[in-house]
Every structure is written in C-alpha cells, then in structure tokens.
Coordinates of N, CA and C in Angstrom, one line a residue:
M121 N 0.9 -1.1 0.0 CA -0.1 0.0 0.1 C 0.9 1.2 0.0
N122 N 0.6 2.2 -0.7 CA 1.2 3.5 -0.8 C 1.3 4.2 0.5
A123 N 2.4 4.5 0.9 CA 2.7 5.2 2.2 C 1.9 6.4 2.5
L124 N 1.7 7.2 1.4 CA 0.8 8.4 1.7 C -0.7 8.0 2.1
I125 N -1.1 7.0 1.4 CA -2.5 6.4 1.9 C -2.4 6.0 3.3
V126 N -1.5 5.3 3.7 CA -1.4 4.6 5.3 C -1.3 6.0 6.1
F127 N -0.6 7.1 5.8 CA -0.4 8.1 6.6 C -1.8 8.8 6.6
C128 N -2.4 8.9 5.6 CA -3.7 9.6 5.5 C -4.8 8.8 6.3
R129 N -4.6 7.5 6.2 CA -5.6 6.6 7.0 C -5.5 6.9 8.5
A130 N -4.2 7.0 8.8 CA -3.8 7.0 10.2 C -4.3 8.5 10.7
H131 N -4.1 9.4 10.1 CA -4.5 10.8 10.4 C -5.9 10.8 10.6
R132 N -6.7 10.3 9.6 CA -8.2 10.3 9.5 C -8.7 9.6 10.8
N133 N -8.0 8.3 11.1 CA -8.5 7.6 12.5 C -8.3 8.6 13.6
D134 N -7.1 9.3 13.7 CA -7.0 10.1 14.8 C -8.0 11.3 15.0
M135 N -8.2 11.9 13.9 CA -9.3 12.8 13.9 C -10.8 12.3 14.2
E136 N -11.0 11.0 14.0 CA -12.3 10.6 14.3 C -12.3 10.3 15.8
N137 N -11.1 10.1 16.5 CA -11.3 9.8 18.0 C -10.8 11.0 18.9
I138 N -9.8 11.7 18.5 CA -9.3 12.7 19.4 C -10.1 13.6 19.7
P139 N -10.8 14.2 18.7 CA -11.7 15.5 19.4 C -12.9 15.1 20.2
V140 N -13.4 13.8 20.2 CA -14.4 13.4 21.2 C -13.7 13.3 22.6
F141 N -12.7 12.8 22.7 CA -11.9 12.7 23.8 C -11.7 14.1 24.5
L142 N -11.3 14.9 23.4 CA -11.0 16.5 24.0 C -12.1 16.9 24.7
V143 N -13.3 16.8 24.0 CA -14.6 17.6 24.4 C -14.8 16.9 25.8
A144 N -14.8 15.5 25.8 CA -15.2 14.7 27.2 C -14.2 15.3 28.3
A145 N -13.1 15.4 27.9 CA -11.9 15.8 28.9 C -12.1 17.1 29.4
Y146 N -12.5 18.1 28.4 CA -13.0 19.5 28.8 C -14.1 19.4 29.8
L147 N -15.2 18.7 29.5 CA -16.3 18.7 30.2 C -16.1 18.2 31.6
V148 N -15.4 16.9 31.7 CA -14.9 16.4 33.2 C -14.1 17.4 33.9
G149 N -13.3 17.9 33.2 CA -12.2 19.0 34.0 C -13.1 20.0 34.6
M150 N -14.0 20.7 33.6 CA -14.7 21.9 34.2 C -16.0 21.6 35.1
Y151 N -16.4 20.7 34.7 CA -17.9 20.3 35.5 C -17.8 19.2 36.6
C152 N -16.8 18.2 36.4 CA -16.9 17.1 37.3 C -16.2 17.1 38.6
N153 N -15.2 17.9 38.6 CA -14.5 18.1 39.8 C -13.7 16.9 40.1
P154 N -12.8 16.3 38.9 CA -12.0 15.2 39.1 C -10.8 15.5 40.1
S155 N -10.3 14.4 40.6 CA -8.9 14.6 41.3 C -8.0 15.0 40.3
V156 N -6.8 15.6 40.6 CA -5.8 15.9 39.6 C -5.1 14.8 39.0
E157 N -4.9 13.9 40.0 CA -4.2 12.7 39.7 C -4.8 11.7 38.8
S158 N -6.3 11.5 39.1 CA -7.0 10.6 38.3 C -7.1 11.3 36.7
F159 N -7.4 12.6 36.7 CA -7.6 13.2 35.4 C -6.3 13.4 34.6
T160 N -5.1 13.4 35.4 CA -3.7 13.3 34.5 C -3.4 12.1 34.1
W161 N -3.8 10.9 34.9 CA -3.6 9.7 34.3 C -4.5 9.3 33.3
H162 N -5.8 9.8 33.3 CA -6.5 9.6 32.1 C -5.9 10.0 30.8
L163 N -5.5 11.3 31.0 CA -4.8 11.9 29.7 C -3.7 11.4 29.5
R164 N -2.7 10.9 30.2 CA -1.6 10.2 29.8 C -1.8 8.9 29.3
I165 N -2.7 8.0 29.7 CA -2.9 6.8 29.0 C -3.7 7.1 27.8
F166 N -4.6 7.9 27.5 CA -5.3 8.1 26.3 C -4.2 8.8 25.3
T167 N -3.3 9.6 25.7 CA -2.3 10.1 24.5 C -1.4 9.1 24.2
T168 N -1.0 8.3 25.2 CA 0.0 7.2 24.9 C -0.6 6.2 23.9
C169 N -1.7 5.7 24.4 CA -2.4 4.8 23.4 C -2.8 5.3 22.0
R170 N -3.0 6.6 21.9 CA -3.1 7.0 20.6 C -1.9 7.2 19.9
V171 N -0.8 7.6 20.3 CA 0.4 7.5 19.7 C 0.9 6.2 19.2
V172 N 0.7 5.3 20.2 CA 1.1 3.7 19.8 C 0.2 3.3 18.8
H173 N -1.1 3.7 18.8 CA -2.0 3.3 17.7 C -1.7 3.7 16.3
S174 N -1.3 5.1 16.5 CA -0.7 5.8 14.9 C 0.4 4.9 14.5
V175 N 1.3 4.7 15.4 CA 2.6 4.2 15.1 C 2.5 2.8 14.5
I176 N 1.6 1.9 15.1 CA 1.1 0.6 14.9 C 0.4 0.7 13.4
T177 N -0.5 1.6 13.3 CA -1.2 1.6 12.0 C -0.1 1.9 10.8
V178 N 0.7 2.8 11.0 CA 1.8 3.2 10.0 C 2.8 2.2 10.0
G179 N 3.1 1.5 10.9 CA 4.3 0.5 10.9 C 3.7 -0.9 10.4
A180 N 4.5 -1.8 10.7 CA 4.2 -3.3 10.3 C 3.4 -3.9 11.2
L181 N 3.5 -3.6 12.4 CA 2.5 -4.4 13.3 C 1.1 -4.1 13.1
R182 N 0.2 -5.1 13.1 CA -1.2 -5.0 12.9 C -1.8 -5.2 14.1
Q183 N -2.6 -6.5 13.9 CA -3.6 -7.0 15.0 C -2.6 -7.9 15.7
P184 N -2.9 -8.3 17.0 CA -4.1 -7.8 17.8 C -3.5 -6.6 18.6
Y185 N -2.4 -6.0 18.4 CA -1.8 -4.9 19.1 C -2.6 -3.5 18.9
R186 N -3.1 -3.4 17.6 CA -3.7 -2.3 17.4 C -5.1 -2.1 17.9
S187 N -5.7 -3.4 18.1 CA -7.0 -3.5 18.6 C -7.1 -3.4 20.2
I188 N -5.9 -3.9 20.6 CA -5.7 -3.8 22.2 C -5.5 -2.4 22.5
V189 N -4.8 -1.6 21.9 CA -4.4 -0.3 22.3 C -5.8 0.6 22.1
W190 N -6.4 0.6 21.1 CA -7.6 1.2 20.7 C -8.7 1.0 21.8
T191 N -8.8 -0.3 22.3 CA -9.7 -0.5 23.4 C -9.2 0.0 24.6
V192 N -8.1 0.2 25.0 CA -7.7 0.9 26.2 C -7.9 2.4 26.2
A193 N -7.5 2.9 24.9 CA -8.0 4.4 24.6 C -9.4 4.6 24.7
W194 N -10.2 3.7 24.2 CA -11.8 3.8 24.2 C -12.3 3.8 25.6
T195 N -11.7 2.9 26.3 CA -12.1 2.7 27.6 C -11.9 4.0 28.5
V196 N -10.8 4.7 28.4 CA -10.5 5.8 29.1 C -11.4 6.9 28.5
S197 N -11.8 6.9 27.5 CA -13.1 8.0 26.7 C -14.2 7.6 27.4
L198 N -14.6 6.2 27.6 CA -15.8 6.0 28.1 C -16.0 6.3 29.7
S199 N -14.9 6.1 30.4 CA -14.6 6.6 31.9 C -15.1 8.0 31.8
F200 N -14.5 8.9 31.1 CA -14.8 10.3 31.1 C -16.3 10.5 30.8
C201 N -16.9 9.7 29.8 CA -18.3 9.8 29.6 C -19.1 9.5 30.7
L202 N -18.7 8.5 31.2 CA -19.6 7.9 32.3 C -19.4 9.0 33.6
Q203 N -18.4 9.6 33.9 CA -18.1 10.6 34.8 C -19.1 11.9 34.6
I204 N -19.1 12.2 33.3 CA -20.1 13.3 32.7 C -21.6 12.9 33.1
V205 N -22.0 11.8 32.8 CA -23.2 11.2 33.0 C -23.6 11.3 34.5
Q206 N -22.6 10.7 35.3 CA -22.7 10.7 36.9 C -23.0 12.1 37.4
A207 N -22.1 13.2 36.8 CA -22.3 14.4 37.4 C -23.6 15.1 37.0
S208 N -24.0 14.8 35.8 CA -25.3 15.4 35.3 C -26.5 14.8 36.1
L209 N -26.3 13.4 36.4 CA -27.5 13.0 37.2 C -27.4 13.5 38.7
E210 N -26.3 13.8 39.0 CA -26.3 14.4 40.6 C -26.7 15.9 40.5
Y211 N -26.3 16.5 39.3 CA -26.7 18.0 39.4 C -28.4 17.9 39.1
A212 N -28.8 17.0 38.6 CA -30.3 16.9 38.2 C -31.1 16.5 39.5
S213 N -30.5 15.7 40.3 CA -31.1 15.3 41.7 C -31.0 16.7 42.6
Y214 N -30.0 17.5 42.6 CA -29.9 18.7 43.2 C -30.9 19.7 43.1
A215 N -31.2 19.5 41.5 CA -32.1 20.7 41.2 C -33.6 20.4 41.6
N216 N -34.0 19.2 41.7 CA -35.3 18.8 42.2 C -35.6 19.0 43.7

C-alpha cells in the first residue's frame, strides 16, 4: 500500500477519535471536579495509546496490538463519558 495512503488513513482515524476525547476531557475537567491525579492519568493513558495506535497503523505491526491499544484508549474515553453522566445525574437530583 502506498505510504501516503497509510499516513492519511492514520490521520483520519486520529481525527475521528481525538476530538471526542478532548470534548469529554474538557467537560470532566470543568464540571465534574475530578482529582488531579486521576485526570492526569486519564490524559496520559489516552495520549500514549493514540500515539502507539498511530505508530502501529503506519508501521508493520497490525492485529491484535492495534485493537488492544484502541480498546484501552476507548475505555478511557468511556470513563470520562460516564463521569459526565454521573455528574449530570447528581446535578439533576440537586435541582429537584
């Protein structure tokens, strides 16, 4: 496969995943009052996983490494989303 196509595919994949995480991280940081250590570790794990995922996509390694790294990054994003839902439910219960 052409190297340019591989790099474009890796970049497109990053652009599908990173903005969602950044929005979730912003909402968690602003409204959920997370501990600094937990928040920092979420950011570190996600960033490391995305970099490794991009390197694997461009490099020779494929499966199962790419899917394992993607699953870990997705789990971090899911954790942030669940924190947002939990904070929203707590806020809704205070409003009533």
